[in-house]
mmCIF file of C-alpha atoms in Angstrom:
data_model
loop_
_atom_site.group_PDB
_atom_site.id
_atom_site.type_symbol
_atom_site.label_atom_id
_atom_site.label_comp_id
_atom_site.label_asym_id
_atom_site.label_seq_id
_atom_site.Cartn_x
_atom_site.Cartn_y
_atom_site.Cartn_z
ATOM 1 C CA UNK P 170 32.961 56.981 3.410
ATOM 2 C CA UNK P 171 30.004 56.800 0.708
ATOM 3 C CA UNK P 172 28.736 53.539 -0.536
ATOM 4 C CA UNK P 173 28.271 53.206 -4.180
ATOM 5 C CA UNK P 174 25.043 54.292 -5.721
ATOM 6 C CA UNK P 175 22.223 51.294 -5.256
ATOM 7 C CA UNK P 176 18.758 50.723 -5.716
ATOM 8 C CA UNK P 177 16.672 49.772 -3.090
ATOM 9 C CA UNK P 178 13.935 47.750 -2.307
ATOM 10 C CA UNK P 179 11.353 47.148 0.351
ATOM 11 C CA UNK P 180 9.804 43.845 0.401
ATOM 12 C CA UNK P 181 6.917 43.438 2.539
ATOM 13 C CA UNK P 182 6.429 39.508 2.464
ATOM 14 C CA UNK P 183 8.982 36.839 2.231
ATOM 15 C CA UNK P 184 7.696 35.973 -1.427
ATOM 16 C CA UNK P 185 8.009 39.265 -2.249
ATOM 17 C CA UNK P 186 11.735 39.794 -1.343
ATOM 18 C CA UNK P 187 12.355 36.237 -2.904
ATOM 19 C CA UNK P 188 11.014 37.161 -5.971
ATOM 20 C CA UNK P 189 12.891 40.379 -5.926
ATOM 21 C CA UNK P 190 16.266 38.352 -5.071
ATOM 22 C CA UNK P 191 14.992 36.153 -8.424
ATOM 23 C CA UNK P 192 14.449 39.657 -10.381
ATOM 24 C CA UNK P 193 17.919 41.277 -9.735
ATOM 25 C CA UNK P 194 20.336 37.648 -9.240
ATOM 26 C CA UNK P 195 23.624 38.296 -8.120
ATOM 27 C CA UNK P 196 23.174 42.144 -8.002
ATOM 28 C CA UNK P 197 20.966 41.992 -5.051
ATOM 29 C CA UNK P 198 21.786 41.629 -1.180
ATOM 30 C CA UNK P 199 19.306 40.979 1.572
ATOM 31 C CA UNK P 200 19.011 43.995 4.004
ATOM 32 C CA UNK P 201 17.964 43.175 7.294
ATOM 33 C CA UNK P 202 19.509 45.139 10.769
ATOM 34 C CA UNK P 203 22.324 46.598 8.798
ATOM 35 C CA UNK P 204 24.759 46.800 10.961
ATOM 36 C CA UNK P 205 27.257 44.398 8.863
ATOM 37 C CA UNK P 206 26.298 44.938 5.745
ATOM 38 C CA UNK P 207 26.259 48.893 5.305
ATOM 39 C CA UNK P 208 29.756 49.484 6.981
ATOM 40 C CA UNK P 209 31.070 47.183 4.188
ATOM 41 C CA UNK P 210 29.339 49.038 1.425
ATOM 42 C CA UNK P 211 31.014 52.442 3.057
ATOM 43 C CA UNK P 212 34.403 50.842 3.026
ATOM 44 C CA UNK P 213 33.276 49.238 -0.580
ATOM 45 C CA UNK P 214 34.243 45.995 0.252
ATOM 46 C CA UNK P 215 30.460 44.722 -0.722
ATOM 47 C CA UNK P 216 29.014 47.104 -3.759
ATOM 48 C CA UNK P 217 25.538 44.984 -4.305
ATOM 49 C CA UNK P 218 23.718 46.882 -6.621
ATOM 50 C CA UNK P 219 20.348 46.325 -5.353
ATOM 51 C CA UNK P 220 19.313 46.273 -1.693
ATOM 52 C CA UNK P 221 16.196 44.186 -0.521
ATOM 53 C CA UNK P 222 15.173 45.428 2.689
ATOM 54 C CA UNK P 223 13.242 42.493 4.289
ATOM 55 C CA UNK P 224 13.588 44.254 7.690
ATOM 56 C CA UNK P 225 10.047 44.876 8.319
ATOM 57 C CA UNK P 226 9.059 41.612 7.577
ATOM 58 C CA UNK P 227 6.963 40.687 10.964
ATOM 59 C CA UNK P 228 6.641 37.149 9.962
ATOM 60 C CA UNK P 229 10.241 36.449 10.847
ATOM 61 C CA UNK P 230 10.122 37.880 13.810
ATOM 62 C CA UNK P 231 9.162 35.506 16.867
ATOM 63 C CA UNK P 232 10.464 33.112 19.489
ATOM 64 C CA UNK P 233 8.107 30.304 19.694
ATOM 65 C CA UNK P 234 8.630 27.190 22.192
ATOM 66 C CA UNK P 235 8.159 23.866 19.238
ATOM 67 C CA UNK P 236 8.426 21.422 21.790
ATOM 68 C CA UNK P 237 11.941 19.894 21.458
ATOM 69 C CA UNK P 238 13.233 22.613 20.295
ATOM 70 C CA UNK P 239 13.180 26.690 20.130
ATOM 71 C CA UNK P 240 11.992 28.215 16.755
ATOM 72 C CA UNK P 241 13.466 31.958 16.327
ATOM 73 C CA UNK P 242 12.426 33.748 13.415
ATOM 74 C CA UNK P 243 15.575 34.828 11.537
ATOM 75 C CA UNK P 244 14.447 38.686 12.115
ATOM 76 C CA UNK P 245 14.354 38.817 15.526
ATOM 77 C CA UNK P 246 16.235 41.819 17.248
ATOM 78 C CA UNK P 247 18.995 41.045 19.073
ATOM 79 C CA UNK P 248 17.119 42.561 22.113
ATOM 80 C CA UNK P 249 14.140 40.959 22.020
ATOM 81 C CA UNK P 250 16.070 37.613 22.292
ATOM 82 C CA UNK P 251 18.430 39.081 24.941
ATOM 83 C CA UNK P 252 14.945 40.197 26.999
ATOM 84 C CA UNK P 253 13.032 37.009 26.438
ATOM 85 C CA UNK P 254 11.600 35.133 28.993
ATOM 86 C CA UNK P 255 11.158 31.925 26.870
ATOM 87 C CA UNK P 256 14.644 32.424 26.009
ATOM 88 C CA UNK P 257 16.394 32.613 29.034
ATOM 89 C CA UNK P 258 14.863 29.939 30.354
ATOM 90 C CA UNK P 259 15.304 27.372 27.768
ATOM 91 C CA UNK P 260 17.978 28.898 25.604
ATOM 92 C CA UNK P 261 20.046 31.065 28.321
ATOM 93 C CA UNK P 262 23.603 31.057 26.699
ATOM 94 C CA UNK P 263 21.862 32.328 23.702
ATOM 95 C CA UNK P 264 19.927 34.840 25.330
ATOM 96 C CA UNK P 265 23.329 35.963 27.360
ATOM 97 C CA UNK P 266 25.080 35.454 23.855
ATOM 98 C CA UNK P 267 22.643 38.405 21.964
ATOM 99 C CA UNK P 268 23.084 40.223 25.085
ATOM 100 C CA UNK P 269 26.737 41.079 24.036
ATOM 101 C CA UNK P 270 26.169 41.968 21.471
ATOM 102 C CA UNK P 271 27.426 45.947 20.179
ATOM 103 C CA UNK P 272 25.648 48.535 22.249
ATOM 104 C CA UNK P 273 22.102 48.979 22.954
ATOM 105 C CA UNK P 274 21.417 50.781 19.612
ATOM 106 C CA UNK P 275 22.696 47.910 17.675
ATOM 107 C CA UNK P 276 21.167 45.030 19.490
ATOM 108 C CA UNK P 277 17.845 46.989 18.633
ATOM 109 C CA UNK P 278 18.579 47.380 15.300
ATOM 110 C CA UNK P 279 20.574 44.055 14.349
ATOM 111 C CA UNK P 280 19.078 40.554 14.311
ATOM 112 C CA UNK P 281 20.033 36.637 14.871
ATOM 113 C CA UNK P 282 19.330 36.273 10.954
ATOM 114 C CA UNK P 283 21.619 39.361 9.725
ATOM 115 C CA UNK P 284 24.608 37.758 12.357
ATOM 116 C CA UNK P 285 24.703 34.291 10.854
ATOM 117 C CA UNK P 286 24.326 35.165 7.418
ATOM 118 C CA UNK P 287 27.118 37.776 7.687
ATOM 119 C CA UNK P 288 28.935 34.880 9.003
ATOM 120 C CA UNK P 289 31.945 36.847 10.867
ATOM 121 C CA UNK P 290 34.009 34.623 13.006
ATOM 122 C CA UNK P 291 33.979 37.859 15.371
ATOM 123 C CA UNK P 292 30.722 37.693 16.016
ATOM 124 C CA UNK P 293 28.890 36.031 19.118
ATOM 125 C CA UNK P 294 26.258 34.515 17.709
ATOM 126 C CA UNK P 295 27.782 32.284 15.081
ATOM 127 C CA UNK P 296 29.701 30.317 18.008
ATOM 128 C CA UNK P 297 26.682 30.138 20.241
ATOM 129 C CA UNK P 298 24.866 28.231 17.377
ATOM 130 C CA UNK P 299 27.249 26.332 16.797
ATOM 131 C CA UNK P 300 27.730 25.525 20.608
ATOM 132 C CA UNK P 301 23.810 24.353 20.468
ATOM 133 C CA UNK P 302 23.904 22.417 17.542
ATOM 134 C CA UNK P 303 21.132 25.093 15.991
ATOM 135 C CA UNK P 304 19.591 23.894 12.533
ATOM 136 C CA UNK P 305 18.677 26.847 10.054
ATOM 137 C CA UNK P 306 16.099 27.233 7.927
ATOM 138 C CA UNK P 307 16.151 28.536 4.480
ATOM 139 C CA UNK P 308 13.843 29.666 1.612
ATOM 140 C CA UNK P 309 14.807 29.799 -1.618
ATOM 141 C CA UNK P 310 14.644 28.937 -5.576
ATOM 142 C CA UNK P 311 15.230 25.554 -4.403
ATOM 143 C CA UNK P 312 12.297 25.065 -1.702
ATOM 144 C CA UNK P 313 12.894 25.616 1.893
ATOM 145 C CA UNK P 314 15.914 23.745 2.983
ATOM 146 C CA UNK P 315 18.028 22.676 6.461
ATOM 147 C CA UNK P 316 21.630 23.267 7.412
ATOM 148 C CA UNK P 317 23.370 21.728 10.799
ATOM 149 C CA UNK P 318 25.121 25.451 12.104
ATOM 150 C CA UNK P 319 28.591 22.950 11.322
ATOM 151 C CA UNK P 320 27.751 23.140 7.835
ATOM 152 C CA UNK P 321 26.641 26.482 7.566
ATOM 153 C CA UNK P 322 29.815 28.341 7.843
ATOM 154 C CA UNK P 323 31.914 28.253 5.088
ATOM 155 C CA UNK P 324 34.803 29.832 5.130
ATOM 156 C CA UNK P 325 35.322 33.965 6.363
ATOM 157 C CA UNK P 326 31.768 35.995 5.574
ATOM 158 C CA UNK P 327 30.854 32.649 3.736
ATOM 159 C CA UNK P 328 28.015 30.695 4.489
ATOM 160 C CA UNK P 329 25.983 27.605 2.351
ATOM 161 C CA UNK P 330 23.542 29.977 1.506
ATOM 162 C CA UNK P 331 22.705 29.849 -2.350
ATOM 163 C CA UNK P 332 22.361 32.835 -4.556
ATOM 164 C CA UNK P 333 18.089 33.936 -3.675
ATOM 165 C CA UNK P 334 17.877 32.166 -0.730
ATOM 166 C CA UNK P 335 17.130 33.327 2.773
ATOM 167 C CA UNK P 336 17.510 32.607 5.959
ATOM 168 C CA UNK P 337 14.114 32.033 7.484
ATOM 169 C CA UNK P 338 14.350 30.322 10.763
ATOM 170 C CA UNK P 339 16.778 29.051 13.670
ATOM 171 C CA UNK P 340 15.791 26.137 15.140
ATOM 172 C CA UNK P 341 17.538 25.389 18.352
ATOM 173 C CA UNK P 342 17.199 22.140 20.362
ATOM 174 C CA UNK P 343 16.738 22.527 24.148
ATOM 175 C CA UNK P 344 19.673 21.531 25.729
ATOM 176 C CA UNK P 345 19.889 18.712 27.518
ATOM 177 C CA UNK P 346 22.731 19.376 29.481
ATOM 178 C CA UNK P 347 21.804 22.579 31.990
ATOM 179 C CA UNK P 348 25.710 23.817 32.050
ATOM 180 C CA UNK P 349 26.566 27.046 30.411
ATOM 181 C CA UNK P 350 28.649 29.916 29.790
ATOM 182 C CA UNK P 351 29.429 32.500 27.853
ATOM 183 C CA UNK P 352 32.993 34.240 27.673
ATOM 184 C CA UNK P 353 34.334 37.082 26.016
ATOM 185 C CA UNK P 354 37.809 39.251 26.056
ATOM 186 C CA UNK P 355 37.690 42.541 24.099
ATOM 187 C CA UNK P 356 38.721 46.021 24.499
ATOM 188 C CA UNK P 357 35.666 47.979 25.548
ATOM 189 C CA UNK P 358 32.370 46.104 26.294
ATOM 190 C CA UNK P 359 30.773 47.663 22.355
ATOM 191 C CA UNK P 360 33.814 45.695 20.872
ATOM 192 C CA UNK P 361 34.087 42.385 18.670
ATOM 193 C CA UNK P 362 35.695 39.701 20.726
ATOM 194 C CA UNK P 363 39.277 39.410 21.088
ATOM 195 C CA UNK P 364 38.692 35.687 21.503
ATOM 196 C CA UNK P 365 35.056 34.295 22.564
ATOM 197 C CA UNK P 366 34.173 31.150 24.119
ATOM 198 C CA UNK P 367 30.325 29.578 24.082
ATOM 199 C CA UNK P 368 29.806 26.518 26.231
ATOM 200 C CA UNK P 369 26.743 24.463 26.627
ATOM 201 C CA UNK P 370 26.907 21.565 28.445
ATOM 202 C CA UNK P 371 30.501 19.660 27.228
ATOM 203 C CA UNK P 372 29.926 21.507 23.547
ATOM 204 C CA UNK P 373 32.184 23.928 22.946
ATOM 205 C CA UNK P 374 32.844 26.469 20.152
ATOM 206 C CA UNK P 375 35.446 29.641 19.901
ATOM 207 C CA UNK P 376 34.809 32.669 18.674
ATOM 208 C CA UNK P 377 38.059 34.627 16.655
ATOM 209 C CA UNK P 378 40.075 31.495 16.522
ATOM 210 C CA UNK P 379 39.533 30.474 12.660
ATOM 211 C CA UNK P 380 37.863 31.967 9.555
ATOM 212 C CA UNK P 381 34.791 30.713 10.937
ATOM 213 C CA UNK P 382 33.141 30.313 14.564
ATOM 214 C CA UNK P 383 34.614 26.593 15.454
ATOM 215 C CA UNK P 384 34.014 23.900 17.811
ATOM 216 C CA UNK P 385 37.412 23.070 20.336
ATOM 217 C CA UNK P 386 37.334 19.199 19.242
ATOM 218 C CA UNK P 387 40.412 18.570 21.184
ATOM 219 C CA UNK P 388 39.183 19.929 24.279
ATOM 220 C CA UNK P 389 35.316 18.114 24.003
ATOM 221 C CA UNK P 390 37.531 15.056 23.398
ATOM 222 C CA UNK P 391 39.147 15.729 26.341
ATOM 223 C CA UNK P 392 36.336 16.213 28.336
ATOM 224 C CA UNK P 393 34.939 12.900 27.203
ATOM 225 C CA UNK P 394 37.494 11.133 27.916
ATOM 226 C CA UNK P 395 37.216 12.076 31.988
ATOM 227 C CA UNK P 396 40.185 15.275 31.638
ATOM 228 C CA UNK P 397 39.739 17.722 34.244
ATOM 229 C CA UNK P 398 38.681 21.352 33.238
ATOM 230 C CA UNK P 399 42.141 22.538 33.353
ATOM 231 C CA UNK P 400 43.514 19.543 31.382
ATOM 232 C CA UNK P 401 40.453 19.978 29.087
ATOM 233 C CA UNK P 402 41.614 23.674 28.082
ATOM 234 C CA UNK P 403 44.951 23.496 27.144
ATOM 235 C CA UNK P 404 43.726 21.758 24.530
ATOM 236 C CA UNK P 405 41.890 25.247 23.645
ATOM 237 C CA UNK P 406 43.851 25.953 20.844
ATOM 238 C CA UNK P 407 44.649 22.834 19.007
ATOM 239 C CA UNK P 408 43.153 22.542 15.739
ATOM 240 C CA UNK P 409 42.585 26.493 15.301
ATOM 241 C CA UNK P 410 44.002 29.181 13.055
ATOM 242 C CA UNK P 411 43.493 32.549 15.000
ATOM 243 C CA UNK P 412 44.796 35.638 13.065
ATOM 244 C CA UNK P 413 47.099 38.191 13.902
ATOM 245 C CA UNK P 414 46.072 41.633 13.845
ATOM 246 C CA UNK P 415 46.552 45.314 15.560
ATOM 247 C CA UNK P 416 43.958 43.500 18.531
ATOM 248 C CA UNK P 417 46.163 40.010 19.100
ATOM 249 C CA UNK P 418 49.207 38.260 17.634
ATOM 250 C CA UNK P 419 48.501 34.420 16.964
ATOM 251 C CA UNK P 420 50.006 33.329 20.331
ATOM 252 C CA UNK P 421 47.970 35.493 22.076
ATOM 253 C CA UNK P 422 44.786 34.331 21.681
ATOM 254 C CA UNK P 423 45.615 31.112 21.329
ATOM 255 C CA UNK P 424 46.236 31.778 25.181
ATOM 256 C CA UNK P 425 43.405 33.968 25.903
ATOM 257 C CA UNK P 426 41.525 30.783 24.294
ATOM 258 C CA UNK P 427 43.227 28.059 26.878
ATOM 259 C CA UNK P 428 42.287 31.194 29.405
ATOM 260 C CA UNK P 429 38.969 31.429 28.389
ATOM 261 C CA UNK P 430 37.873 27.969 28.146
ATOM 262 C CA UNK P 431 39.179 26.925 31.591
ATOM 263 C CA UNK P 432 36.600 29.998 33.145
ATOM 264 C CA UNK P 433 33.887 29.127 30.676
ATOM 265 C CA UNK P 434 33.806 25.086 31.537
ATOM 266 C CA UNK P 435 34.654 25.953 35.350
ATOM 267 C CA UNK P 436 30.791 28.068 35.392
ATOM 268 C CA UNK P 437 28.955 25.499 32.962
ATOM 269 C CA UNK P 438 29.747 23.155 35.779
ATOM 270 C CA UNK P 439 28.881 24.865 38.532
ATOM 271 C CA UNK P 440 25.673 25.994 36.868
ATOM 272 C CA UNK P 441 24.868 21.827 36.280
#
């Protein structure tokens, strides 16, 4: 397939491709790995007329220890997080996370930034944010602004992002609960997830069992109220609204989710 005819732009500072985003409104989209965004605009499901590649921008790409917490600039490669040192010891269900990501060409290519903002309940990511209780950063007409990852995804490829903005920064606090895991059922190893589970201490959040990565509130209610693992994960599925498709019918992940939980708190606890 052949995207629609665009115009594109390279930005080569942050201002720049926010005063580009100003210039062109609601006929510009932020281009960053890729990897989402131009299979879309093959399949011309997203037809922006305007691309700002912010891609190159170097000043959003970095994982910095900020004390309490772990700032990651919204560009960084999916790699570089999967291969850092500063991640894996502070931040290791991310870092496993970005590691399962695609294949190696797209966790080169694709960053943390380009993931959220796409905002596909498939995705890794999303759910491991959400597991850590993440805050993102954003710059936009409006200032810079900052969004809990619980209010940051709307609804399916959805986020609070407002029309110019752009997602800057993640900000993730450093757990502390030492438990985690990181569960996924697909296909082949490149594929999206069947059904994803991200645990970090008694936190957990699903991946492909809503419109949006979600937290299982029934089953860290469950936990706090002194359940066993196994009791804890039948509760996997309460609450969600997995969809049926040529991968899963609805029952079926809702079971791969009890399935997946169980494993995924069974290793956060013998990691603590």
């Amino acid at each position: 397939m052949i995207p629609a005819p665009f115009t594109y732009r390279r930005a080569s500072s942050v201002d720049e491709a926010l005063g580009l985003a100003g210039e062109y409104g609601d006929d510009a989209k932020f281009l960053a790995g890729g990897h989402s965004l131009l299979p879309l605009m093959k399949l011309r499901l997203a037809v922006p007329e305007v691309l700002i590649d912010v891609g190159r921008l170097r000043e959003l790409s970095y994982i910095q220890d900020a004390g309490d917490h772990i700032a990651i600039g919204a560009l960084t490669r999916h790699h570089d997080l999967e291969h850092s040192a500063l991640a894996a010891r502070e931040l290791p269900l991310l870092a496993c996370a970005a590691g399962h990501v695609g294949d190696p060409q797209v966790r080169h290519r694709g960053t943390i930034g380009g993931s959220l903002a796409h905002a596909d309940p498939a995705s890794d990511l999303p759910a491991a944010v959400l597991a850590l209780d993440a805050m993102l950063v954003t710059r936009g007409p409006s200032g810079v602004r900052e969004i809990a990852a619980g209010d940051f995804f709307l609804s399916l490829f959805e986020t609070a992002l407002e029309p110019g903005e752009l997602l800057t920064e993640i900000r993730v606090p450093k757990p502390a609960a030492a438990g985690w895991s990181f569960q996924k059922f697909t296909k082949r190893a490149i594929d999206w997830a069947i059904v994803g589970v991200a645990v970090q201490g008694d936190a957990v959040a699903l991946v492909s069992m809503a419109s949006t990565p979600v937290r299982a509130v029934a089953v860290e209610r469950a936990l706090a109220g002194g359940a066993s693992v196994a009791e804890a994960a039948s509760h996997a599925a309460e609450g969600t609204s997995p969809s049926e498709d040529i991968n899963a019918s609805h029952g079926y992940r809702e079971h791969l989710a009890r399935v997946l939980v169980g494993r995924a708190l069974d290793e956060s606890h013998a990691r603590s």
